[in-house]
């Protein structure tokens, strides 16, 4: 006969309600761990998906995701010549915010180096990858754009040809993908007046720059968009992504490129670490604090209910001692109740969570590691919370039954 | 078995004294109590309220340590003054059955479970314990209340369940504090007869605190308590009637 179960049967309502409460608290604790996992996954997803071995970025910057990085276009060619490099590609990434259907729409725009990269690696759930060099766009589901929808960005109109899922930038904004060309056009889109002023300024610079004095032909090309100018371009790429040859010495390549003076180099892990430190670390600490607090609250509630359940049956416990029940029976009775409460609460948290988490605005990722960790925490707080009741129960004298 | 054991001491107290409190609030509830109950004997303990009967019974029941004096169960010294000489919890579980004045059932168990738990604590397999519990409840006429919660039972029914539990482990010492107070005279007599049977069949020593002068004839001996002192009623001292 299990005394713990028998007593719960006698206090079913109270026990059920408490289990529900504990379960919901634990669900939030579980969800918070999942939200953090989601943050990390979202943050590193892009880096993982792009799968570059090395990231070449502007000197002393921390790469395209953490801050603004600008490298010149010809860097791609320089990097390609380094021994051990298999391919080097342009990488353009920036976030824009536009009005769409009367609401602000934030898009993290990633340029694909067409035609080598059409975006076949994207997790498409509808449509197709980029099919032409301009005016096509693949958008993430989270942006709320529909297949075939036309979107005016800058002076041009883009057609949504594909929809991805789960492609979010570190900031949690939905991503869109165009060719590098389009991405730059969108990025450097400026009002006509600004363009006119910029051209005039260039002419001015041309008058004084030695280059133009020696090669007057150059000044004829001044009217081209800034990104197409060979000698005086605005550095136009965010980064260059490098794939190494198999068996290439990553360290060596890294050191060589880093020695150039205008570049910094990160490995994939390095890039991930940067992302996590910079953007996710505070969130992690914040969520961690909430989790600790909620766990504490759960423990206090458990302690309280176990204690009152124990007080309510103190007479019966004294009686059990009177008829010779050893302490381990009484300890077991209370401990089992606490563990049952914790265990059922955990199960409830898990089943509820599985149903509710998909509706959370940010991604919730339940990692086995976190689930196991929480399970251990629940066992610990169950034991700790039963201590108060156990002490009370072990103190009660068997002959107290006969008094009063 | 009963015949061989008859005559050997089941319970013996030597100069048992209990003092509650100290200083101004000191109460000597029991003074130099000397009692001998032999195996197979059923003895009565009479006395006015406050004379120390419960104090004596709980001391012998090993739940209320005496201030001084000795308690022997069988031929084993179990209490020497307030010092326990054995593991009291184990000793109570295996050797002693109690029925107390007021209901003393575990409230979160039903009638059957209250009897069953006593045997399970003593290591009897659940199925056997359950069977025996139902048997005992049957003997006490409350088989039809076996699955009822404690609060659903009348005082008399609760008392009979408590008696069933006290008998469950075939104790060598059975202690009852006014067990028949809540029962009508027919049931009271029936319970007393059960006690007799336990004494005879298991060679148990039985002490019953009672007010009921009408049932005195079933006892082998009658002790009387007054102001903490115990004396045997001479007329009733003699060999056990049923052995
Ligand atoms: N726990 C206790 N603390 C102090 N005094 C007690 C306690 N229990 C009993 N007494 C006192 O001891 C005396 C004997 O009580 P008790 O053994 O209950 O007598 P009875 O059972 O014959 O009525 C009484 O005066 C009572 O007030
Ligand atoms: Mg009394």
XYZ file of C-alpha atoms and ligand atoms in Angstrom:
675
model
C 0.000 0.000 0.000
C 1.452 3.345 -0.936
C 0.651 5.875 1.767
C 1.665 8.865 -0.385
C -0.902 7.966 -3.043
C -3.581 7.236 -0.441
C -3.105 10.637 1.134
C -3.175 12.370 -2.243
C -6.410 10.540 -3.001
C -7.828 12.051 0.172
C -6.663 15.555 -0.850
C -7.196 15.223 -4.568
C -8.546 18.701 -5.270
C -5.788 20.542 -3.493
C -3.112 18.346 -4.968
C -4.452 18.692 -8.511
C -4.657 22.463 -8.310
C -1.137 22.738 -6.976
C 0.152 20.408 -9.668
C -1.501 22.589 -12.273
C 0.113 25.702 -10.854
C 3.540 24.108 -10.571
C 3.149 22.703 -14.072
C 2.439 26.107 -15.546
C 5.329 27.721 -13.717
C 7.656 25.002 -14.913
C 6.286 25.447 -18.415
C 7.377 29.071 -18.365
C 10.775 28.107 -16.994
C 11.020 25.531 -19.778
C 9.848 28.052 -22.341
C 12.439 30.588 -21.261
C 15.230 28.101 -21.797
C 13.646 27.407 -25.175
C 13.472 31.087 -26.053
C 17.159 31.433 -25.294
C 17.927 28.411 -27.461
C 15.811 29.999 -30.158
C 17.770 33.238 -29.872
C 21.036 31.372 -30.239
C 19.771 29.345 -33.156
C 18.359 32.378 -34.912
C 21.597 34.237 -34.319
C 23.834 31.541 -35.678
C 21.468 30.083 -38.240
C 22.613 32.327 -41.025
C 26.286 31.761 -40.366
C 25.645 28.022 -40.233
C 23.531 27.993 -43.393
C 25.977 30.064 -45.394
C 28.588 27.578 -44.302
C 31.640 29.733 -44.987
C 34.956 28.551 -43.609
C 36.279 32.093 -43.240
C 34.721 35.534 -43.118
C 36.833 38.414 -44.409
C 35.541 41.714 -43.019
C 36.607 45.328 -42.685
C 39.664 45.793 -40.491
C 38.830 45.812 -36.787
C 35.107 45.340 -37.260
C 33.246 42.334 -35.989
C 31.594 41.311 -39.182
C 28.424 42.038 -41.093
C 26.008 40.836 -38.436
C 27.384 42.644 -35.429
C 28.063 46.052 -36.983
C 28.589 47.775 -40.296
C 31.471 46.303 -42.246
C 32.569 47.645 -45.620
C 35.097 46.006 -47.864
C 35.915 46.888 -51.471
C 34.615 44.783 -54.250
C 38.026 43.786 -55.560
C 38.733 42.052 -52.272
C 36.980 39.020 -53.751
C 39.670 38.725 -56.410
C 42.494 39.275 -53.951
C 41.177 36.578 -51.674
C 40.703 34.124 -54.537
C 44.421 34.225 -55.278
C 45.376 33.092 -51.772
C 46.626 29.478 -51.780
C 44.178 27.137 -50.062
C 41.080 29.164 -50.992
C 38.565 27.230 -53.052
C 36.026 30.002 -53.635
C 35.513 33.553 -52.460
C 32.106 35.209 -52.778
C 30.627 38.602 -52.244
C 28.487 39.010 -49.194
C 26.062 41.865 -48.770
C 23.859 42.146 -45.742
C 21.903 45.034 -44.286
C 18.593 45.760 -42.655
C 16.048 48.142 -44.120
C 12.720 49.342 -42.840
C 9.917 50.309 -45.209
C 6.212 50.901 -45.004
C 4.213 47.958 -46.258
C 0.417 47.967 -46.284
C 0.518 50.801 -43.787
C 2.722 48.980 -41.312
C 6.463 49.220 -40.815
C 8.205 46.223 -42.338
C 11.754 45.423 -41.268
C 13.695 43.327 -43.724
C 17.176 41.945 -43.290
C 18.378 41.832 -46.856
C 21.015 39.350 -47.930
C 22.677 39.536 -51.356
C 23.375 36.273 -53.160
C 26.360 36.301 -55.498
C 24.483 35.523 -58.648
C 24.919 33.459 -60.776
C 27.039 31.049 -58.650
C 24.591 31.332 -55.791
C 20.895 31.357 -56.646
C 19.831 30.520 -53.137
C 19.314 26.810 -53.650
C 20.441 26.305 -50.056
C 17.536 28.272 -48.657
C 14.817 26.345 -46.806
C 12.039 27.043 -49.316
C 8.475 26.138 -48.458
C 6.987 27.661 -51.607
C 8.131 28.990 -54.946
C 11.661 28.720 -56.251
C 15.145 30.215 -55.805
C 16.251 33.357 -57.688
C 15.913 32.777 -61.432
C 17.253 35.987 -62.974
C 19.936 38.520 -62.210
C 17.562 41.275 -61.127
C 14.172 42.160 -59.617
C 13.456 38.839 -57.946
C 13.252 38.276 -54.233
C 12.927 35.307 -51.908
C 11.275 36.288 -48.629
C 10.879 34.581 -45.286
C 7.429 33.544 -44.206
C 7.746 35.734 -41.112
C 7.681 38.886 -43.278
C 4.117 38.100 -44.224
C 4.703 38.542 -47.951
C 2.928 36.251 -50.375
C 4.227 34.407 -53.387
C 3.958 36.576 -56.529
C 3.533 39.759 -54.510
C 5.256 42.837 -55.920
C 7.250 44.989 -53.585
C 8.600 48.437 -54.367
C 12.018 48.975 -52.812
C 13.767 52.124 -53.861
C 13.023 52.922 -57.463
C 12.483 49.351 -58.548
C 9.779 46.766 -58.087
C 10.674 43.260 -56.944
C 8.619 40.097 -57.295
C 8.470 37.551 -54.477
C 9.381 34.261 -56.180
C 10.054 32.070 -53.138
C 9.146 31.779 -49.464
C 11.507 30.401 -46.829
C 10.833 29.388 -43.284
C 12.826 30.098 -40.144
C 15.211 32.537 -41.786
C 15.539 35.276 -39.220
C 18.411 37.634 -38.621
C 20.062 38.003 -35.226
C 17.702 40.810 -34.455
C 14.744 38.526 -35.065
C 13.799 40.312 -38.300
C 12.627 38.244 -41.239
C 15.117 37.890 -44.033
C 14.831 38.457 -47.772
C 17.245 37.412 -50.491
C 18.073 39.114 -53.763
C 21.132 39.111 -55.979
C 24.091 41.071 -54.602
C 23.440 43.638 -57.310
C 19.870 44.251 -56.260
C 20.822 44.285 -52.600
C 23.317 47.035 -53.263
C 20.934 49.020 -55.402
C 18.388 48.879 -52.611
C 21.020 49.766 -50.024
C 22.417 52.724 -51.878
C 19.127 53.963 -53.179
C 19.109 57.682 -52.752
C 16.729 60.419 -53.799
C 17.539 62.028 -57.196
C 18.569 65.262 -55.576
C 21.103 63.493 -53.395
C 22.525 61.744 -56.460
C 22.855 65.060 -58.308
C 24.639 66.608 -55.359
C 26.959 63.618 -55.013
C 27.925 63.853 -58.709
C 28.748 67.516 -58.340
C 30.857 66.731 -55.326
C 32.692 64.062 -57.278
C 33.453 66.512 -60.067
C 34.921 68.789 -57.442
C 37.067 66.005 -56.046
C 38.066 65.116 -59.641
C 39.396 68.607 -60.223
C 41.892 68.241 -57.417
C 42.687 64.517 -57.388
C 45.972 63.646 -59.035
C 44.481 60.474 -60.520
C 42.017 62.428 -62.621
C 44.570 64.949 -63.678
C 46.806 62.191 -65.007
C 43.923 60.216 -66.561
C 41.247 62.618 -67.696
C 39.258 59.744 -69.273
C 38.335 58.586 -65.850
C 36.315 61.667 -65.139
C 33.914 60.685 -67.908
C 32.822 57.718 -65.866
C 31.947 59.887 -62.892
C 28.289 59.775 -63.770
C 28.010 56.033 -63.099
C 26.451 54.763 -59.893
C 28.951 54.797 -57.066
C 29.192 51.026 -56.854
C 30.338 50.724 -60.448
C 33.264 53.046 -60.168
C 36.547 51.154 -60.340
C 38.969 53.555 -58.776
C 36.982 55.595 -56.290
C 34.172 53.282 -55.310
C 32.460 53.355 -51.971
C 33.484 50.050 -50.435
C 30.397 48.152 -51.373
C 30.465 44.686 -49.827
C 29.741 43.744 -46.257
C 32.190 40.887 -46.328
C 33.772 38.227 -48.461
C 32.923 34.648 -47.610
C 35.586 32.059 -48.216
C 35.434 28.330 -48.715
C 38.703 26.527 -48.282
C 40.055 23.638 -50.285
C 39.880 20.335 -48.449
C 43.014 19.895 -46.318
C 43.912 23.562 -46.643
C 45.515 25.026 -43.524
C 42.847 27.375 -42.237
C 45.244 29.104 -39.834
C 47.716 29.914 -42.533
C 45.092 31.373 -44.874
C 43.606 33.332 -42.018
C 46.936 34.851 -41.038
C 47.860 35.756 -44.580
C 44.589 37.587 -45.292
C 44.617 39.266 -41.899
C 48.093 40.642 -42.611
C 46.764 42.783 -45.475
C 46.052 45.744 -43.344
C 42.487 46.486 -44.486
C 40.911 43.212 -43.406
C 40.066 41.146 -40.364
C 39.309 37.425 -40.615
C 36.976 35.238 -38.596
C 36.436 31.513 -38.672
C 32.859 30.289 -38.600
C 33.170 29.555 -34.879
C 34.688 32.962 -34.324
C 31.799 34.611 -36.115
C 29.306 32.590 -34.066
C 31.005 33.478 -30.812
C 30.949 37.137 -31.721
C 27.275 37.008 -32.471
C 26.475 35.267 -29.224
C 28.582 37.555 -27.062
C 27.415 40.714 -28.673
C 23.729 40.257 -29.069
C 22.548 37.248 -27.152
C 24.524 37.372 -23.971
C 22.398 40.007 -22.251
C 19.233 38.237 -23.252
C 20.654 35.033 -21.839
C 21.414 36.627 -18.511
C 18.007 38.274 -18.378
C 16.176 35.053 -19.155
C 18.441 33.168 -16.772
C 17.473 35.501 -13.964
C 13.770 35.035 -14.650
C 14.199 31.290 -14.758
C 15.988 31.263 -11.423
C 13.265 33.407 -9.857
C 10.418 31.321 -11.231
C 12.140 28.128 -10.130
C 12.450 29.602 -6.664
C 8.754 30.510 -6.655
C 7.851 26.999 -7.749
C 10.000 25.622 -4.925
C 8.314 27.879 -2.377
C 4.837 26.905 -3.527
C 5.804 23.254 -3.381
C 7.272 23.644 0.085
C 4.113 25.392 1.233
C 1.709 22.768 -0.060
C 3.846 19.844 1.127
C 4.067 21.501 4.513
C 0.316 22.081 4.824
C -0.433 18.564 3.577
C 1.936 17.329 6.289
C 0.367 19.502 8.987
C -3.049 18.167 8.027
C -1.977 14.605 8.589
C 0.268 15.142 11.577
C -2.174 13.191 13.712
C -2.070 10.273 11.308
C 1.720 10.462 11.207
C 1.884 10.338 15.008
C -0.438 7.358 14.851
C 1.770 5.647 12.305
C 4.704 6.120 14.674
C 2.586 4.793 17.499
C 1.891 1.559 15.675
C 5.584 1.324 14.945
C 6.106 2.725 11.440
C 9.825 3.369 11.029
C 10.973 6.869 10.098
C 11.785 5.831 6.565
C 8.075 5.112 5.960
C 7.153 8.615 7.109
C 10.024 10.217 5.227
C 9.024 8.255 2.137
C 5.413 9.363 2.463
C 6.322 13.061 2.329
C 9.209 12.794 -0.105
C 7.159 10.753 -2.562
C 4.424 13.342 -2.497
C 6.899 16.107 -3.233
C 8.508 14.139 -6.040
C 5.126 13.228 -7.461
C 4.104 16.869 -7.383
C 7.323 17.899 -9.103
C 7.218 15.036 -11.583
C 3.597 15.570 -12.590
C 4.210 19.306 -12.802
C 7.123 18.670 -15.105
C 5.112 16.346 -17.334
C 2.324 18.880 -17.481
C 4.811 21.631 -18.319
C 6.205 19.530 -21.137
C 2.883 18.530 -22.689
C 1.405 22.019 -22.330
C 4.596 23.538 -23.681
C 4.607 21.372 -26.771
C 1.152 22.708 -27.580
C 1.661 26.363 -26.647
C 5.239 27.160 -27.623
C 4.581 27.178 -31.379
C 2.310 30.196 -30.800
C 5.028 32.237 -29.089
C 6.214 35.215 -31.169
C 9.826 34.102 -30.986
C 11.081 30.655 -31.704
C 11.144 28.275 -28.718
C 13.591 25.420 -29.099
C 13.313 22.607 -26.537
C 16.780 21.108 -26.336
C 17.253 17.740 -24.624
C 20.056 19.226 -22.631
C 17.763 21.890 -21.177
C 14.967 19.402 -20.535
C 17.292 17.114 -18.610
C 18.723 20.026 -16.688
C 15.262 21.207 -15.675
C 14.277 17.665 -14.688
C 17.252 17.539 -12.336
C 16.362 20.959 -10.932
C 12.779 19.772 -10.336
C 14.007 16.728 -8.430
C 16.236 18.940 -6.326
C 13.525 21.480 -5.484
C 11.090 18.634 -4.733
C 13.506 17.233 -2.182
C 14.374 20.617 -0.710
C 10.753 21.726 -0.521
C 9.780 18.594 1.394
C 12.389 19.234 4.092
C 10.170 21.583 6.078
C 7.385 18.998 6.187
C 9.801 16.177 6.921
C 11.326 17.975 9.885
C 7.854 18.653 11.267
C 6.768 15.060 10.749
C 9.868 13.531 12.291
C 9.494 15.736 15.355
C 5.910 14.779 16.204
C 5.672 12.499 19.224
C 3.666 9.289 18.909
C 1.873 9.917 22.182
C 0.601 13.289 20.928
C -2.235 11.223 19.479
C -3.551 10.641 22.965
C -3.534 14.218 24.128
C -6.263 16.795 23.965
C 0.992 -23.407 22.491
C -1.123 -21.367 24.842
C -0.879 -23.966 27.560
C 2.914 -24.076 27.551
C 3.214 -20.356 27.787
C 0.619 -19.825 30.453
C 2.087 -18.656 33.689
C 5.148 -16.999 32.191
C 5.221 -13.217 32.635
C 3.976 -11.198 29.674
C 4.157 -7.742 31.246
C 5.918 -6.755 34.380
C 6.457 -3.313 35.870
C 8.739 -2.549 38.778
C 8.284 0.627 40.819
C 7.050 2.479 37.789
C 6.820 6.224 38.463
C 5.863 9.088 36.216
C 6.241 12.765 37.019
C 4.858 15.329 34.594
C 6.294 18.817 34.541
C 8.629 20.225 37.192
C 8.655 22.732 40.017
C 5.277 24.366 40.581
C 3.563 22.416 37.830
C 4.912 19.041 38.919
C 2.324 16.245 38.885
C 3.152 12.755 40.093
C 0.709 10.851 37.878
C 1.971 7.388 38.805
C 3.915 6.219 41.820
C 5.717 2.882 42.290
C 3.375 0.849 40.118
C 4.079 -2.885 40.348
C 2.004 -5.045 38.051
C 2.482 -8.537 36.714
C 0.383 -9.860 33.857
C 1.063 -13.418 32.755
C 0.768 -14.820 29.262
C -2.839 -15.648 28.525
C -4.149 -13.308 31.200
C -6.647 -10.518 30.731
C -6.621 -7.962 33.533
C -8.773 -4.936 34.215
C -7.578 -1.566 35.432
C -10.151 0.486 37.299
C -9.986 3.880 38.878
C -11.445 7.348 38.876
C -10.626 9.876 36.224
C -7.192 11.441 36.709
C -5.916 8.555 38.799
C -3.153 7.730 36.288
C -4.606 4.824 34.304
C -3.720 6.260 30.900
C -0.282 7.208 32.143
C 0.321 3.638 33.206
C -1.019 2.190 29.973
C 1.003 4.468 27.705
C 4.135 3.764 29.743
C 3.659 0.033 29.310
C 2.822 0.697 25.659
C 6.273 2.292 25.256
C 4.965 5.659 24.085
C 5.333 7.544 27.351
C 8.650 6.870 29.065
C 8.467 6.571 32.866
C 10.504 8.846 35.077
C 11.826 5.850 36.946
C 11.189 2.162 37.373
C 11.399 -0.694 34.918
C 9.209 -2.312 32.294
C 9.713 -5.880 31.146
C 7.918 -7.411 28.196
C 8.196 -11.193 28.140
C 11.444 -11.630 29.990
C 13.112 -8.716 28.271
C 13.909 -5.434 30.016
C 12.662 -2.766 27.603
C 12.625 0.405 29.725
C 14.975 1.225 32.547
C 13.749 4.550 33.818
C 13.364 6.831 30.798
C 16.050 4.840 28.960
C 14.878 2.541 26.159
C 16.686 -0.784 26.100
C 15.342 -1.843 22.685
C 14.243 -0.129 19.470
C 10.846 1.074 20.669
C 9.362 1.605 17.222
C 10.168 -1.970 16.159
C 9.057 -3.336 19.495
C 5.719 -1.556 19.282
C 5.176 -2.732 15.724
C 5.863 -6.377 16.431
C 4.769 -6.895 20.049
C 2.136 -4.412 21.063
C -1.462 -3.753 20.050
C -3.311 -0.615 21.165
C -6.901 0.459 21.382
C -7.375 3.935 22.817
C -10.197 5.839 24.316
C -10.806 8.129 21.436
C -10.764 7.069 17.857
C -7.253 6.543 16.627
C -7.444 5.752 12.959
C -5.362 7.146 10.133
C -7.730 9.614 8.524
C -6.527 9.327 4.937
C -7.001 5.559 4.852
C -10.262 3.631 4.760
C -11.246 1.045 7.364
C -9.634 -1.923 5.632
C -6.429 -0.016 4.898
C -6.130 1.037 8.543
C -5.928 -2.603 9.552
C -3.871 -3.649 6.557
C -1.148 -1.032 7.098
C -0.263 -2.445 10.520
C 0.561 -5.788 8.917
C 2.318 -4.312 5.915
C 4.556 -2.275 8.193
C 5.486 -5.590 9.762
C 6.507 -6.954 6.367
C 3.430 -8.966 5.441
C 2.806 -9.028 1.676
C 0.041 -6.655 0.659
C -2.294 -9.358 -0.627
C -2.091 -11.439 2.570
C -2.459 -8.346 4.723
C -5.561 -7.321 2.816
C -7.096 -10.762 3.185
C -6.421 -10.876 6.900
C -7.694 -7.322 7.385
C -11.031 -8.241 5.813
C -11.172 -11.358 7.976
C -10.625 -9.331 11.148
C -13.183 -6.703 10.153
C -15.590 -9.572 9.538
C -15.041 -10.927 13.032
C -15.793 -7.498 14.445
C -18.933 -7.154 12.358
C -17.775 -4.236 10.210
C -16.909 -6.107 7.007
C -19.542 -4.094 5.149
C -17.744 -0.885 6.122
C -14.325 -2.084 4.977
C -14.005 0.382 2.093
C -15.511 3.336 3.943
C -13.422 6.338 4.879
C -12.868 6.909 8.586
C -15.150 9.941 8.679
C -18.011 7.821 7.326
C -17.908 5.457 10.300
C -19.780 5.847 13.580
C -17.803 6.025 16.811
C -18.559 2.367 17.561
C -17.507 1.297 14.096
C -14.275 3.272 14.354
C -13.548 1.622 17.678
C -14.042 -1.827 16.181
C -11.691 -1.018 13.304
C -9.138 0.119 15.902
C -9.585 -3.189 17.728
C -9.066 -5.064 14.456
C -5.846 -3.154 13.879
C -4.619 -3.840 17.402
C -5.165 -7.562 16.865
C -3.692 -7.608 13.370
C -0.108 -8.463 14.224
C -1.024 -11.005 16.904
C 0.649 -8.895 19.584
C 2.104 -10.382 22.749
C 0.830 -7.353 24.654
C -2.595 -5.854 24.087
C -3.459 -2.554 25.749
C -6.910 -1.046 25.639
C -8.042 2.248 27.190
C -11.805 2.088 27.648
C -12.300 0.262 24.355
C -15.953 -0.464 24.928
C -17.044 3.038 25.907
C -18.468 3.727 22.465
C -20.042 0.283 22.052
C -23.359 -1.103 23.216
C -23.163 -3.818 25.846
C -23.580 -6.680 23.362
C -20.701 -5.419 21.196
C -18.700 -4.543 24.290
C -18.928 -8.101 25.472
C -18.044 -9.363 22.009
C -14.892 -7.252 21.973
C -13.938 -8.483 25.417
C -14.358 -12.038 24.193
C -12.064 -11.300 21.270
C -9.472 -10.085 23.738
C -9.851 -13.265 25.697
C -9.320 -15.283 22.566
C -6.147 -13.374 21.652
C -4.858 -13.989 25.165
C -5.638 -17.683 24.942
C -4.558 -18.345 21.362
C -1.409 -16.257 21.291
C -0.475 -16.227 24.915
C -0.807 -12.480 24.962
C -1.005 -10.403 28.102
C -3.977 -8.056 27.985
C -4.638 -4.933 30.072
C -7.994 -3.208 29.730
C -8.894 0.097 31.370
C -12.606 0.023 32.008
C -15.407 1.685 33.934
C -17.862 -0.986 33.156
C -18.492 -2.908 36.352
C -20.808 -5.353 34.509
C -17.967 -6.905 32.475
C -15.576 -7.439 35.365
C -16.398 -11.143 35.437
C -14.407 -11.831 32.274
C -11.117 -10.703 33.801
C -8.492 -12.875 35.399
C -7.468 -10.047 37.705
C -8.623 -6.559 38.550
C -6.239 -3.749 39.507
C -7.398 -0.504 40.914
C -5.661 2.817 40.640
C -5.990 5.774 42.943
C -3.865 8.912 43.025
C -1.167 7.261 40.952
C -0.939 4.163 43.115
C -1.952 0.707 41.895
C -3.245 -2.162 43.998
C -4.719 -5.482 43.050
C -8.251 -6.265 44.218
C -7.483 -9.294 46.368
C -10.647 -11.192 45.524
C -9.801 -11.396 41.896
C -6.201 -12.485 42.106
C -5.837 -16.016 40.911
C -4.763 -18.220 38.063
C -5.994 -17.328 34.578
C -9.542 -18.588 34.197
C -9.354 -19.838 30.651
C -5.989 -21.560 30.552
N 0.960 15.227 29.452
C 0.652 15.559 30.707
N 1.220 16.616 31.304
C 0.934 16.967 32.575
N 0.091 16.295 33.332
C -0.528 15.210 32.810
C -0.289 14.798 31.459
N -1.043 13.675 31.213
C -1.711 13.433 32.350
N -1.422 14.340 33.314
C -1.924 14.365 34.680
O -1.610 13.139 35.261
C -2.684 12.664 36.051
C -3.119 11.293 35.538
O -3.723 11.432 34.284
P -4.196 10.195 33.421
O -3.115 9.200 33.377
O -4.705 10.681 32.122
O -5.381 9.624 34.296
P -6.667 8.782 33.869
O -6.377 8.141 32.542
O -6.819 7.811 34.960
O -7.797 9.716 33.808
C -3.776 13.709 35.950
O -3.684 14.545 37.042
C -3.419 14.463 34.706
O -3.837 15.804 34.809
Mg -7.477 8.178 30.764
